[in-house]
Every structure is written in structure tokens, then in C-alpha cells.
Coordinates of C-alpha atoms in Angstrom, one line a residue:
Chain R
M1 CA 129.1 -45.9 129.0
R2 CA 129.2 -48.7 126.4
R3 CA 127.1 -50.6 128.4
G4 CA 124.5 -48.0 128.9
G5 CA 124.2 -47.5 125.3
A6 CA 123.3 -51.3 125.0
V7 CA 120.8 -51.1 127.7
A8 CA 119.2 -48.1 126.0
R9 CA 119.2 -50.0 122.9
I10 CA 117.4 -53.3 124.2
L11 CA 114.9 -50.9 126.0
L12 CA 114.3 -49.3 122.7
L13 CA 113.3 -52.9 121.2
R14 CA 111.1 -53.6 124.3
H15 CA 109.3 -50.4 124.0
A16 CA 108.6 -50.8 120.4
S17 CA 107.3 -54.2 121.1
C18 CA 104.8 -52.8 123.6
A19 CA 104.0 -49.3 122.3
P20 CA 101.1 -50.3 120.1
S21 CA 99.2 -51.8 123.1
P22 CA 96.5 -49.4 123.7
S23 CA 95.5 -51.1 127.3
V24 CA 97.4 -48.7 129.8
Q25 CA 95.6 -50.4 132.7
Q26 CA 97.0 -53.8 131.9
M27 CA 100.5 -52.8 131.3
P28 CA 101.6 -51.9 134.9
Q29 CA 101.3 -55.6 136.1
Q30 CA 103.6 -56.8 133.2
F31 CA 106.1 -54.1 134.0
L32 CA 105.8 -54.7 137.6
Q33 CA 107.3 -57.9 137.4
S34 CA 110.2 -56.8 135.6
S35 CA 110.6 -53.7 137.7
T36 CA 111.1 -55.6 140.8
A37 CA 114.1 -57.4 139.4
R38 CA 117.0 -55.0 140.1
P39 CA 118.7 -54.1 136.9
A40 CA 115.5 -53.4 135.2
S41 CA 115.3 -50.0 137.1
L42 CA 115.4 -48.1 133.9
T43 CA 112.9 -50.3 132.3
F44 CA 110.4 -49.2 134.7
T45 CA 111.4 -45.6 134.4
R46 CA 110.9 -46.2 130.6
W47 CA 107.3 -47.5 131.4
I48 CA 106.5 -44.5 133.4
H49 CA 107.5 -42.0 130.4
T50 CA 105.5 -44.2 128.1
N51 CA 102.7 -44.3 130.3
A52 CA 102.8 -40.7 130.7
A53 CA 102.7 -40.2 126.8
L54 CA 99.8 -42.5 126.2
R55 CA 97.9 -40.8 128.9
S56 CA 98.6 -37.5 127.5
Q57 CA 97.8 -38.7 123.8
G58 CA 94.4 -40.2 124.9
G59 CA 94.0 -38.4 128.0
G60 CA 90.8 -36.3 126.9
D61 CA 88.7 -37.7 129.8
G62 CA 91.0 -36.7 132.7
G63 CA 94.5 -36.1 131.8
G64 CA 94.3 -32.5 131.1
G65 CA 96.5 -30.1 133.0
T66 CA 98.7 -32.4 134.8
T67 CA 100.1 -34.1 131.7
T68 CA 100.2 -31.4 129.1
A69 CA 104.0 -31.0 129.8
K70 CA 104.6 -34.7 128.5
T71 CA 102.8 -34.3 125.1
E72 CA 106.0 -34.1 123.3
E73 CA 107.2 -37.2 124.7
K74 CA 105.3 -39.5 122.4
P75 CA 106.4 -43.1 122.2
S76 CA 108.0 -42.5 118.8
H77 CA 110.7 -40.2 120.2
G78 CA 112.8 -43.0 121.6
D79 CA 115.9 -41.6 120.4
A80 CA 115.7 -38.5 122.6
K81 CA 114.6 -40.8 125.4
S82 CA 117.5 -43.1 125.1
A83 CA 120.0 -40.3 125.2
H84 CA 118.2 -39.1 128.4
E85 CA 118.9 -42.6 130.0
E86 CA 122.3 -42.5 128.8
E87 CA 122.6 -39.5 131.0
I88 CA 121.5 -41.2 133.9
V89 CA 124.3 -43.7 133.3
D90 CA 126.8 -40.8 132.9
E91 CA 125.9 -39.3 136.3
R92 CA 127.0 -42.4 138.0
T93 CA 130.0 -42.7 135.8
L94 CA 131.0 -39.3 136.9
V95 CA 130.8 -40.1 140.6
L96 CA 132.8 -43.4 139.7
H97 CA 135.4 -41.5 138.0
A98 CA 135.8 -39.1 140.6
A99 CA 135.7 -41.4 143.4
M100 CA 138.9 -43.2 141.8
A101 CA 141.0 -40.5 142.9
H102 CA 140.1 -41.1 146.6
V103 CA 140.7 -45.0 146.5
R104 CA 144.2 -44.8 147.8
R105 CA 143.2 -42.7 150.6
L106 CA 139.6 -44.3 151.6
G107 CA 139.6 -48.0 149.8
W108 CA 137.0 -49.0 147.5
M109 CA 134.1 -48.6 149.7
E110 CA 131.3 -46.0 150.0
S111 CA 133.4 -43.3 151.6
A112 CA 135.5 -43.0 148.4
L113 CA 132.1 -42.8 146.6
V114 CA 130.8 -40.2 148.7
A115 CA 133.8 -38.2 148.2
G116 CA 133.7 -38.6 144.5
A117 CA 129.8 -37.5 144.4
R118 CA 130.9 -34.3 146.3
D119 CA 133.7 -33.7 143.8
V120 CA 131.4 -33.7 141.0
G121 CA 128.8 -31.5 142.7
L122 CA 126.1 -34.0 143.2
S123 CA 124.7 -35.1 146.5
P124 CA 126.4 -38.0 148.0
S125 CA 122.8 -39.4 148.4
I126 CA 123.1 -40.7 144.9
V127 CA 125.7 -43.5 146.3
G128 CA 122.4 -45.1 147.9
S129 CA 121.1 -45.7 144.4
F130 CA 124.1 -47.7 143.2
Q131 CA 123.5 -51.4 142.8
R132 CA 126.1 -53.4 145.1
K133 CA 127.9 -50.2 146.3
D134 CA 130.7 -52.1 147.6
A135 CA 131.7 -53.8 144.5
A136 CA 130.8 -50.7 142.1
L137 CA 134.0 -49.0 142.3
V138 CA 136.2 -52.3 141.7
E139 CA 134.3 -53.2 138.8
F140 CA 134.2 -49.8 137.2
F141 CA 138.0 -49.8 137.6
M142 CA 138.3 -53.2 135.9
D143 CA 136.3 -52.2 133.0
D144 CA 138.0 -48.9 132.8
C145 CA 141.4 -50.6 132.7
N146 CA 140.3 -53.3 130.2
H147 CA 139.1 -50.6 128.0
K148 CA 142.2 -48.7 128.2
L149 CA 144.3 -51.9 127.5
Q150 CA 142.3 -52.1 124.3
E151 CA 143.1 -48.7 123.3
Q152 CA 146.8 -48.9 124.2
L153 CA 147.1 -52.3 122.0
E154 CA 145.5 -50.8 119.1
G155 CA 148.5 -48.6 118.7
K156 CA 150.9 -51.3 119.2
E157 CA 149.9 -54.0 117.0
K158 CA 153.1 -53.7 114.7
E159 CA 155.5 -53.8 117.6
L160 CA 153.8 -56.8 119.1
S161 CA 153.6 -58.7 115.8
N162 CA 157.6 -58.8 115.6
M163 CA 157.8 -60.6 119.0
L164 CA 157.9 -64.1 120.0
L165 CA 154.3 -65.5 121.4
A166 CA 155.5 -65.9 125.1
D167 CA 157.2 -62.4 125.0
R168 CA 154.2 -61.0 123.2
I169 CA 151.8 -62.2 125.9
A170 CA 154.3 -61.2 128.8
S171 CA 154.4 -57.7 127.6
I172 CA 150.5 -57.4 127.1
V173 CA 149.9 -58.7 130.5
R174 CA 152.7 -56.4 131.9
M175 CA 150.8 -53.5 130.5
R176 CA 147.8 -54.4 132.2
L177 CA 149.5 -55.2 135.5
E178 CA 151.1 -51.7 135.5
M179 CA 147.7 -50.2 135.6
N180 CA 147.1 -51.6 139.0
V181 CA 150.2 -49.7 140.2
P182 CA 148.3 -46.5 141.4
V183 CA 146.1 -48.4 143.5
I184 CA 148.3 -51.3 144.5
T185 CA 148.1 -50.6 148.3
K186 CA 144.5 -51.1 148.0
W187 CA 144.4 -54.0 145.6
A188 CA 144.3 -56.8 148.0
S189 CA 141.0 -55.4 149.5
A190 CA 139.7 -55.1 146.0
L191 CA 140.5 -58.7 145.4
S192 CA 138.7 -59.7 148.4
I193 CA 135.7 -57.6 147.3
Q194 CA 135.7 -59.5 143.8
A195 CA 135.8 -62.8 145.6
N196 CA 132.9 -62.1 147.5
P197 CA 130.1 -64.5 146.2
L198 CA 127.9 -61.6 145.4
N199 CA 130.3 -60.3 143.2
A200 CA 132.2 -63.2 141.8
A201 CA 130.1 -63.7 138.8
T202 CA 131.0 -60.1 137.6
A203 CA 134.8 -60.4 138.4
L204 CA 135.1 -63.8 136.6
K205 CA 133.3 -62.3 133.6
Q206 CA 135.6 -59.1 133.6
R207 CA 138.7 -61.5 134.0
A208 CA 137.6 -64.0 131.3
Q209 CA 137.0 -60.8 128.9
L210 CA 140.4 -59.5 129.9
V211 CA 142.1 -62.9 129.2
D212 CA 140.4 -63.1 126.0
D213 CA 141.3 -59.7 124.9
I214 CA 145.0 -60.5 125.7
W215 CA 144.8 -63.7 123.7
H216 CA 143.2 -61.7 120.8
A217 CA 145.8 -59.1 120.9
A218 CA 148.5 -61.8 120.7
G219 CA 147.1 -63.0 117.4
D220 CA 145.3 -66.1 118.7
R221 CA 142.4 -67.0 116.2
S222 CA 141.8 -70.5 117.5
S223 CA 138.4 -72.0 117.9
D224 CA 139.0 -75.7 119.2
M225 CA 139.4 -77.1 122.3
D226 CA 142.5 -75.4 122.7
W227 CA 140.7 -72.2 123.1
Y228 CA 139.6 -73.1 126.7
T229 CA 143.0 -74.3 127.9
K230 CA 144.9 -71.3 126.4
R231 CA 142.4 -69.0 128.4
A232 CA 142.6 -71.2 131.5
L233 CA 146.1 -71.1 131.6
L234 CA 146.7 -67.4 131.1
G235 CA 143.9 -66.7 133.7
A236 CA 146.1 -68.6 136.2
V237 CA 149.2 -66.8 135.2
Y238 CA 147.5 -63.6 135.4
M239 CA 146.2 -64.0 138.8
T240 CA 149.3 -65.4 140.1
A241 CA 151.4 -62.4 138.8
E242 CA 148.9 -60.0 140.3
L243 CA 149.1 -61.5 143.6
Y244 CA 152.8 -61.9 143.5
M245 CA 152.9 -57.9 142.7
L246 CA 151.1 -57.1 146.0
T247 CA 154.0 -58.1 148.0
D248 CA 156.6 -56.9 145.6
F249 CA 158.8 -53.9 146.9
T250 CA 161.6 -54.0 144.3
P251 CA 161.9 -50.8 142.2
G252 CA 159.8 -50.7 139.2
Y253 CA 158.4 -54.2 140.2
R254 CA 161.3 -55.9 138.5
D255 CA 160.7 -59.1 140.5
T256 CA 157.2 -59.6 139.3
W257 CA 158.2 -59.0 135.5
T258 CA 160.7 -61.9 136.0
F259 CA 158.3 -63.9 137.9
L260 CA 155.5 -63.1 134.9
E261 CA 157.9 -64.5 132.4
G262 CA 159.0 -67.4 134.1
R263 CA 155.2 -68.4 134.6
I264 CA 154.4 -67.7 130.9
K265 CA 157.1 -70.0 129.9
D266 CA 155.9 -72.7 132.3
A267 CA 152.5 -72.2 130.7
V268 CA 153.6 -72.7 127.2
N269 CA 155.4 -75.7 128.6
A270 CA 152.6 -76.9 130.4
R271 CA 150.4 -76.6 127.2
K272 CA 152.9 -78.9 125.5
T273 CA 152.8 -81.4 128.5
G274 CA 148.9 -81.1 128.2
Q275 CA 149.1 -82.1 124.5
E276 CA 151.3 -84.9 125.2
A277 CA 149.2 -86.1 128.1
V278 CA 146.2 -86.2 125.7
H279 CA 148.2 -88.2 123.1
L280 CA 149.4 -90.6 125.9
A281 CA 145.8 -90.9 126.9
Q282 CA 144.8 -91.6 123.6
A283 CA 147.4 -94.3 123.2
V284 CA 146.4 -96.0 126.5
S285 CA 142.9 -95.9 125.9
Q286 CA 143.4 -97.6 122.6
G287 CA 145.6 -100.2 124.0
L288 CA 143.1 -100.7 126.6
S289 CA 140.3 -101.3 124.4
N290 CA 142.4 -103.3 122.2
S291 CA 143.4 -105.7 125.1
L292 CA 139.8 -105.6 126.4
A293 CA 138.4 -106.7 122.9
S294 CA 140.8 -109.5 122.9
F295 CA 139.8 -110.6 126.3
F296 CA 136.0 -110.7 125.5
N297 CA 137.0 -112.4 122.1
K298 CA 139.0 -115.1 124.2
Q299 CA 136.0 -115.6 126.5
S300 CA 133.3 -116.0 123.8
T301 CA 135.8 -118.5 122.2
S302 CA 136.1 -120.5 125.1
S303 CA 132.5 -120.6 126.0
K304 CA 131.5 -121.6 122.5
S305 CA 134.1 -124.6 122.8
Chain K
M1 CA 95.2 -67.6 168.6
T2 CA 96.2 -69.5 165.4
T3 CA 94.4 -67.3 163.4
M4 CA 96.0 -64.1 164.8
A5 CA 99.4 -66.0 164.3
A6 CA 98.6 -66.5 160.7
T7 CA 97.3 -63.1 160.3
R8 CA 100.2 -61.9 162.1
R9 CA 102.7 -63.6 159.5
M10 CA 100.9 -62.3 156.5
G11 CA 100.6 -58.8 157.7
R12 CA 97.6 -56.5 156.4
Q13 CA 96.2 -54.2 153.6
S14 CA 94.4 -54.8 150.5
W15 CA 93.8 -53.6 146.9
R16 CA 90.2 -53.3 146.6
I17 CA 87.8 -53.2 143.7
F18 CA 89.2 -52.0 140.4
S19 CA 86.4 -49.4 140.1
M20 CA 87.6 -48.0 143.2
Q21 CA 91.0 -47.7 142.5
A22 CA 90.3 -46.2 139.0
R23 CA 88.2 -43.5 140.9
R24 CA 90.9 -43.0 143.4
C25 CA 93.3 -42.5 140.6
S26 CA 91.3 -39.7 139.1
V27 CA 91.0 -38.0 142.3
A28 CA 94.6 -38.0 143.0
H29 CA 95.7 -37.0 139.7
D30 CA 93.2 -34.7 138.5
H31 CA 92.1 -32.5 141.5
T32 CA 93.6 -29.4 140.0
S33 CA 91.5 -29.9 136.7
S34 CA 88.7 -32.2 137.4
S35 CA 85.0 -31.2 137.2
D36 CA 84.8 -30.8 141.2
P37 CA 88.2 -29.8 142.2
K38 CA 87.0 -28.5 145.7
L39 CA 86.4 -31.9 147.0
T40 CA 89.0 -34.5 148.2
N41 CA 88.6 -37.6 150.1
F42 CA 89.0 -38.3 153.7
G43 CA 88.9 -42.1 154.1
Y44 CA 85.7 -43.1 152.2
R45 CA 84.1 -39.7 152.8
E46 CA 84.3 -36.7 150.3
V47 CA 85.3 -33.7 152.2
P48 CA 86.1 -30.1 151.0
E49 CA 89.9 -29.7 150.4
N50 CA 90.4 -27.2 153.0
E51 CA 88.9 -29.4 155.6
K52 CA 91.1 -32.3 155.1
S53 CA 94.3 -31.1 156.8
K54 CA 92.1 -30.0 159.9
L55 CA 90.4 -33.4 159.8
V56 CA 93.8 -35.3 159.5
G57 CA 95.2 -32.8 162.2
N58 CA 92.2 -34.1 164.5
V59 CA 93.2 -37.8 163.9
F60 CA 96.8 -37.1 164.8
T61 CA 95.9 -35.2 167.9
N62 CA 93.9 -37.8 169.1
V63 CA 96.2 -40.8 168.6
A64 CA 99.6 -39.0 169.0
R65 CA 100.0 -40.6 172.8
S66 CA 99.3 -44.1 171.6
Y67 CA 100.6 -43.7 168.3
D68 CA 103.7 -46.1 168.5
L69 CA 102.1 -48.4 170.7
M70 CA 99.0 -48.8 168.1
N71 CA 101.8 -49.2 165.2
D72 CA 103.3 -51.7 167.0
L73 CA 100.3 -53.7 167.6
M74 CA 98.5 -53.1 164.1
S75 CA 101.8 -54.2 162.2
M76 CA 102.8 -56.7 165.0
G77 CA 106.1 -54.9 165.2
L78 CA 106.8 -55.1 161.4
H79 CA 106.8 -51.4 161.3
R80 CA 110.2 -51.4 162.9
L81 CA 111.7 -53.8 160.2
W82 CA 110.1 -51.5 157.4
K83 CA 111.6 -48.5 158.9
D84 CA 115.0 -50.0 159.0
R85 CA 114.9 -51.3 155.3
L86 CA 113.8 -47.6 154.4
V87 CA 116.9 -46.3 156.1
S88 CA 119.1 -48.8 154.6
K89 CA 117.9 -48.0 151.4
L90 CA 118.7 -44.5 152.0
H91 CA 122.2 -45.3 153.0
P92 CA 122.9 -42.3 155.1
F93 CA 126.5 -40.6 155.0
P94 CA 128.3 -38.5 157.2
G95 CA 127.3 -34.7 156.8
M96 CA 124.2 -35.4 155.3
Q97 CA 121.4 -32.9 155.3
H98 CA 118.2 -34.9 155.7
L99 CA 114.6 -34.1 155.7
D100 CA 112.1 -36.6 157.3
V101 CA 108.5 -35.4 156.6
A102 CA 105.6 -36.3 158.8
G103 CA 108.0 -37.9 161.0
G104 CA 106.7 -36.3 164.3
T105 CA 107.7 -39.1 166.6
G106 CA 111.2 -39.3 165.2
D107 CA 111.1 -42.9 164.6
V108 CA 112.9 -42.6 161.2
A109 CA 115.1 -39.6 162.1
F110 CA 116.5 -41.5 165.1
R111 CA 117.4 -44.4 162.8
V112 CA 119.0 -42.0 160.1
L113 CA 121.2 -40.3 162.9
H114 CA 122.0 -43.7 164.1
A115 CA 123.2 -44.9 160.6
I116 CA 125.0 -41.4 159.9
H117 CA 126.8 -41.9 163.3
K118 CA 127.7 -45.5 162.3
A119 CA 128.9 -44.4 159.0
E120 CA 131.0 -41.8 160.6
H121 CA 132.6 -44.3 162.9
R122 CA 133.6 -46.5 160.1
A123 CA 135.2 -43.3 158.2
V124 CA 136.9 -42.2 161.3
G125 CA 138.3 -45.8 161.9
K126 CA 139.7 -45.8 158.4
L127 CA 141.3 -42.4 158.4
G128 CA 142.5 -42.6 162.0
G129 CA 141.6 -38.9 162.7
K130 CA 138.4 -36.7 162.7
S131 CA 135.9 -36.7 159.9
E132 CA 135.9 -33.7 158.2
A133 CA 132.1 -33.5 157.8
K134 CA 131.0 -34.2 161.2
N135 CA 129.4 -30.9 162.4
E136 CA 127.5 -30.4 159.2
T137 CA 125.2 -33.3 159.7
R138 CA 121.4 -32.2 160.1
V139 CA 118.6 -34.4 160.4
H140 CA 115.3 -32.2 159.9
V141 CA 112.2 -33.5 161.5
C142 CA 109.3 -31.8 160.1
D143 CA 105.5 -32.4 161.1
I144 CA 102.3 -30.3 160.6
N145 CA 101.1 -31.6 163.9
P146 CA 102.7 -30.1 167.2
N147 CA 101.5 -33.0 169.3
M148 CA 103.2 -35.5 167.3
L149 CA 106.5 -33.4 167.4
E150 CA 106.0 -33.2 171.1
V151 CA 105.9 -37.0 171.3
G152 CA 109.1 -37.0 169.5
K153 CA 111.1 -34.7 171.4
Q154 CA 110.1 -36.4 174.7
R155 CA 111.4 -39.7 173.0
A156 CA 114.6 -37.9 172.0
H157 CA 114.9 -36.8 175.6
K158 CA 114.6 -40.4 176.8
L159 CA 117.3 -41.6 174.1
G160 CA 119.6 -38.9 175.4
L161 CA 119.2 -36.9 172.1
E162 CA 117.8 -33.9 173.5
N163 CA 120.9 -31.6 172.9
V164 CA 122.2 -33.3 169.7
E165 CA 122.5 -30.5 167.4
D166 CA 122.2 -32.7 164.6
L167 CA 118.4 -33.1 165.2
V168 CA 116.2 -30.1 164.1
W169 CA 112.5 -30.2 164.8
M170 CA 110.4 -28.1 162.8
E171 CA 106.6 -27.5 162.2
G172 CA 105.7 -27.5 158.6
D173 CA 103.5 -28.5 155.9
A174 CA 104.7 -30.9 153.3
E175 CA 103.1 -29.0 150.6
A176 CA 104.9 -25.7 151.5
L177 CA 108.2 -26.4 153.1
S178 CA 110.2 -23.9 154.8
L179 CA 113.5 -25.1 153.4
E180 CA 115.7 -23.4 150.6
D181 CA 115.7 -25.0 147.1
N182 CA 118.4 -27.6 146.5
S183 CA 119.4 -27.8 150.1
M184 CA 118.8 -31.4 151.3
D185 CA 120.4 -34.8 150.3
G186 CA 117.7 -37.0 151.5
Y187 CA 114.0 -36.8 151.8
T188 CA 112.0 -39.6 153.5
I189 CA 108.2 -39.8 154.4
A190 CA 107.0 -42.7 156.3
F191 CA 103.4 -43.4 156.6
G192 CA 102.5 -39.6 155.8
I193 CA 102.1 -39.1 152.3
R194 CA 98.6 -40.6 152.3
N195 CA 97.4 -37.9 154.7
V196 CA 98.4 -35.0 152.7
T197 CA 95.7 -33.2 150.8
H198 CA 97.5 -32.6 147.5
I199 CA 100.2 -35.3 147.0
D200 CA 101.5 -33.8 143.8
R201 CA 102.1 -30.7 145.6
A202 CA 104.0 -32.5 148.2
L203 CA 106.1 -34.4 145.7
K204 CA 106.9 -31.2 144.0
E205 CA 108.0 -29.7 147.2
A206 CA 110.2 -32.7 147.8
H207 CA 111.7 -32.3 144.3
R208 CA 112.3 -28.4 145.1
V209 CA 114.3 -28.9 148.3
L210 CA 116.4 -31.7 147.1
R211 CA 120.0 -31.2 145.6
R212 CA 121.1 -32.9 142.4
G213 CA 121.9 -36.5 143.4
G214 CA 119.5 -36.2 146.4
R215 CA 117.2 -39.1 146.9
F216 CA 113.3 -39.4 147.6
L217 CA 112.2 -42.4 149.6
C218 CA 108.6 -42.9 150.4
L219 CA 107.3 -45.6 152.8
E220 CA 103.8 -46.0 152.7
L221 CA 100.8 -48.7 153.2
S222 CA 99.9 -49.8 149.9
H223 CA 97.9 -52.4 147.9
V224 CA 97.8 -56.2 148.2
S225 CA 96.9 -58.1 145.1
I226 CA 97.8 -61.5 146.2
P227 CA 94.5 -63.7 146.0
G228 CA 93.7 -65.2 149.6
F229 CA 95.8 -62.9 151.5
Q230 CA 94.1 -60.0 150.2
Q231 CA 90.8 -61.2 151.8
V232 CA 92.7 -62.1 155.1
Y233 CA 94.3 -58.5 155.0
D234 CA 90.7 -57.0 154.2
A235 CA 89.2 -58.7 157.1
Y236 CA 91.9 -57.8 159.5
S237 CA 92.1 -54.1 158.6
F238 CA 88.3 -53.6 158.6
A239 CA 87.3 -55.8 161.6
V240 CA 90.5 -55.9 163.7
I241 CA 92.3 -52.7 163.6
P242 CA 89.4 -50.1 164.4
A243 CA 88.2 -52.7 167.3
M244 CA 91.8 -52.3 168.5
G245 CA 92.1 -48.4 168.0
E246 CA 88.9 -48.4 170.3
L247 CA 90.5 -50.6 172.8
V248 CA 93.9 -48.8 172.9
S249 CA 93.4 -45.1 172.3
G250 CA 89.7 -45.1 172.7
D251 CA 89.1 -43.6 169.2
R252 CA 87.6 -46.1 166.8
A253 CA 86.8 -43.1 164.1
S254 CA 90.7 -42.4 163.7
Y255 CA 91.3 -45.9 162.9
Q256 CA 88.5 -46.4 160.7
Y257 CA 90.2 -43.5 158.7
L258 CA 93.4 -45.1 158.8
V259 CA 92.3 -48.2 157.1
E260 CA 89.9 -46.6 154.6
S261 CA 92.6 -44.1 153.6
I262 CA 95.0 -47.0 152.7
R263 CA 92.2 -48.0 150.3
K264 CA 92.1 -44.6 148.8
F265 CA 95.8 -44.0 148.3
P266 CA 96.8 -44.6 144.8
S267 CA 98.4 -48.0 143.5
Q268 CA 102.1 -48.8 143.5
E269 CA 102.4 -48.2 139.7
K270 CA 100.2 -45.1 139.9
F271 CA 102.0 -43.6 142.6
A272 CA 105.4 -44.3 141.0
A273 CA 103.9 -42.5 137.9
M274 CA 102.9 -39.5 140.2
I275 CA 106.7 -39.5 141.6
A276 CA 108.1 -39.4 137.8
D277 CA 105.5 -36.6 137.2
A278 CA 107.1 -34.5 139.8
G279 CA 110.3 -34.8 138.1
F280 CA 112.2 -37.6 139.7
Q281 CA 114.3 -40.1 137.9
E282 CA 114.7 -43.6 138.0
V283 CA 111.6 -44.4 140.0
Q284 CA 111.4 -47.8 141.4
Y285 CA 109.5 -49.4 144.2
E286 CA 109.9 -52.3 146.4
N287 CA 106.8 -54.3 148.0
L288 CA 107.2 -55.6 151.3
V289 CA 104.9 -58.3 152.9
G290 CA 103.1 -58.7 149.6
G291 CA 102.3 -55.1 149.3
V292 CA 101.1 -54.2 152.8
V293 CA 103.6 -51.5 152.4
A294 CA 105.7 -50.4 149.6
I295 CA 109.0 -48.2 149.5
H296 CA 109.0 -46.0 146.4
S297 CA 112.3 -44.1 145.4
G298 CA 113.2 -41.5 143.2
L299 CA 116.4 -39.6 142.3
K300 CA 116.6 -35.9 141.4
L301 CA 119.2 -35.2 138.7

């Protein structure tokens, strides 16, 4: 939904830039280009409404009866329109929400979406209008969980600030991993969907966002090269713990949490090792350049003599 | 032979002159309110509105027998791929109530049914039991022309589908469907809306019979605007297709009507605007073979 709002806002800007153009005949070509690209479907819808509005405004020559209903949709009514577009996004969100209840039984693919659409009283045909249907539900779940994590963390700031860094991170990662418990039997297939090259870009983005959120909540405000190593390390830890959890049958996932703490300690150590390695490399390169310099000096002095 | 092959690769159809398009737009859009509401187009001819359906009826009565053969010849077999694409965009599901309008020969309906059965098998495999929605599936084939329906029924017989209760044949007009409001999940019309007298009424009907969340999909010969290809396509459709029609079905006039009616059909954007006017959301279209055909889709919410 947040994303939908963003889309609507971008569209408003776009819309504002083309609204003054009186040449309705030329607009279609320009919009045609963008409408063939997939994510711009809403753009095209917007164009149609704009077009209808323009037609009804200047349509003395032939608009007449067919467009009178659209007269209130003048381009200036952008807010009403964007609310309408959010509604479209909402219908899909409703279906996705309802479909989550069927994931345990039906998996992440279209049958869960079809069942979800039935639950909210929409025709399951709407599933056909989803972009990348197979990944839609997994991506929705990831987004939803990341969002929930944010909310939970907001209430726990004080509690977290009293912990050591490693413990702090461990408890946040655990909070997030616990959200996978309801769908853990189907989580392996979700991971394989995310690994599909078509979906990998979104999956990576969502994971990067998650790792970033966790570091942020853990109180990290760094902006140097360390930023990357920290995120890469935590990403790896999160992923391994996530995989470990798939085959963990201990009550309450006890083993997973032990494993997670161990890996986070490793990561903290690895980061130290990494820093040491950097120092070592610097020392070595310095030494090497010194000896090279002296070597060339020697060469030049010997050639002179 | 080589020119044939070249044409074959490129397809057919064109986007004539701007003025013509503009004229068509006014005809398509304003026939309820324009100065001369009684006239509509039949190919390049202007005919009284009440005669168009009769004339179109004659065309299809004449060509019904050789219809599929001619489709294969004219599109060089591509129409099969286009229909496959249409159905894959529709994304049928078990228990679907589908309506295929102007689909007398069953081409699209059989594909939809096949896709539903496949989805059913997937679902059954996953649950290890019977699919709950199995007996609710209905694919309605609606056509205004009984001859075309007859051809479809014969084909269903050949395919072993004559006793399948999922398939419902009905004679009916796209502008006045005999189905209830909010009763269908999907609506397809392939190469049919061009022949309807009042396109806007047909679109309103589609919107009426669909449920919330239901989708409208239209496959139609459309307008090519790629320079060069457009000329080749024009030459192909005006020189080759009518001659081919004469040779195969002994009826030049019907195929002359076909190529003319394609030019008279609204452009992609215009038609998309008409679909939106009928109340559909998220109207999109996809051009195939450079615009020889376009698949328009809309969502009822």
C-alpha cells in the first residue's frame, strides 16, 4: 500500500507535466511507449482518464453524449484520481492478504491466490492480472513481515539498547525468523521461487532492506566502507539461519537460536579478522613498495655507474 | 517464394491514413450522437445500422466452412499462437465461468477448457484429492451465427468434447447477452468485436455480465504503424488476401470486407479508451507482430 501511494504520487507528477499539452492526438504515441512496459499499467489507465477529461472539455465537435459522464474528471482532480488508483492496488492487496491463509495448504502459487480471491468475494480471474503471479505472494509476505518487524522494533527500542551488540542483533534476527514459523513447511519452496532469476532482483532488494533495517535498529549509523561488510555479513548469517531453520525440528526451534548466536559471534570475529587482514595488507603493500622502490633505486644507480 | 516467406515472417495489417482513422474514431464513438446516427460502416461502405448485422451474418455464413483453413492461410498459422497468448493472459482456473463471444468455431473455448483442465490437474496433484470446484466449470461459447456454431460443434465432436458438460453453446448477440449480471469470471472475444455494429454496447454488456475481479480480453486485428512493414502489410492484405479468399472459399467479397473492416477499426489507443469508457479498470494492450493484432485487457472492479 505504501508502494501504491508512491506510484500514485509519481503519476501525479507525470500527469502534471503533460496536462497542459492540448494536443490529444499526439499524446497516445508517447504513452504507448510506456504502456507496453509492464509496471506502467497504471500510467496508461491514467492517460485514458486524462484523455477522456480533455475530450470532454474540448469536445464540442463530437464528444457529446458519450463523454458527459466524465466531465467532473478534470485533470486538476488529481487527488480523487490517485485515491482511485490506490483502490486498485488495494484489491490486489486484499487478495494477497486472504491468500496467505491458504499458503500452508496450497503453497505459494496460483491456487492460493485463487482461493484468496474467492474469500474476499472477487472473481479469481483477477489473479490473471497479477504481474509475476508465482512470486507475488512470496514478495507480499516478505514485505509484510519486514513491515511488521519495523513496527515491533519501534516498541522495543529501550529494551534493545540495554543489550550487547551481538545479543541485540541476535534477538532482532530471531524476531524476524519467528515470523516464518507459520509457513515454515512451505518456506523452502518460497526460497526456490525467490531464487528464480526473474524474481531474484526483488528478493535481493527485500533482503537488503531487511538487513539494513536490522542494523539500523541495532543502532548502527556508520557510513564508511564498513557499512557494506556489516550488511554482507549479516545477510549471510540471516540466510544460513533461515536455511538451518527449515530442518530444525527441536521444540521452539531451540537449535536454530543457538546456531544463530554462534554465527553472529563468528561474524563479529570475522569482522575483526577482516579489519586485521586490511591492516596486514596495508603493511605488506607498504613493505613491498618500499622494497620495489629500493630495487629500482639500485637499478638506476648501477646503470649510472 | 522468398517474398512470400518475407511476408510470412512479418504478418499483415496496416494503419492507414490519419484522416481515415480520425473519421473512424468519430464513427465508432459518436454513433449515438453524431449528425447521421443511422449509418455505420461495413468495410469501406456506409450502410444503415440495422443492415450491418445482416451483412456480417452473410459474410460468416459464406465463409463458415472454410473459416479455419482461411485463418491458417491468411495468418500463416500465427493465429494459433495469438489465441494461445490470449488464453495464457486470461489465466483460467478450475471452476471458472467463462464466456467466449463470437467464438463459434470454438477455437478459443477449447483452449480455455484445456487450460482449466490443466490447472485442475495441478491442483489435484497438490492436494492428493478431488478438486472442490470441478463441476462448476462452464465455458460458454456465444455466436450470433448458427452456421459458425455448427462448425464448432462438429469440431467438439471430433475432439471428443461433444458430451462435456463444461461446454455450453449459445446463439446470441454480443450487444444483448442472455446472461445474468455479475455471472462470469472471464470474457474473451477474438476477431469478433470488429464485426459488431455498436462496439460500445458490446463493451457495456461485457462489463455487465462480469463479476468484480473478472477480466475482459479482446484479441483483434489492429493497426501497424511501423514504416516499411506497414506498406508490405497493406500490399499483402489488399492484393493477396481477397485473391486467396476467392481461391479457397470462392468468395472474394467477404475477404475484401475483412481487410477493409480491419482498417475501419479504432486504433489501439482509441479502442483502449473505449474499453475504459465502458467502465473497465487497468486497461492495457499488447501488440503482437508489430500491431497486426493487439490484445486489449480490462479488469472489472
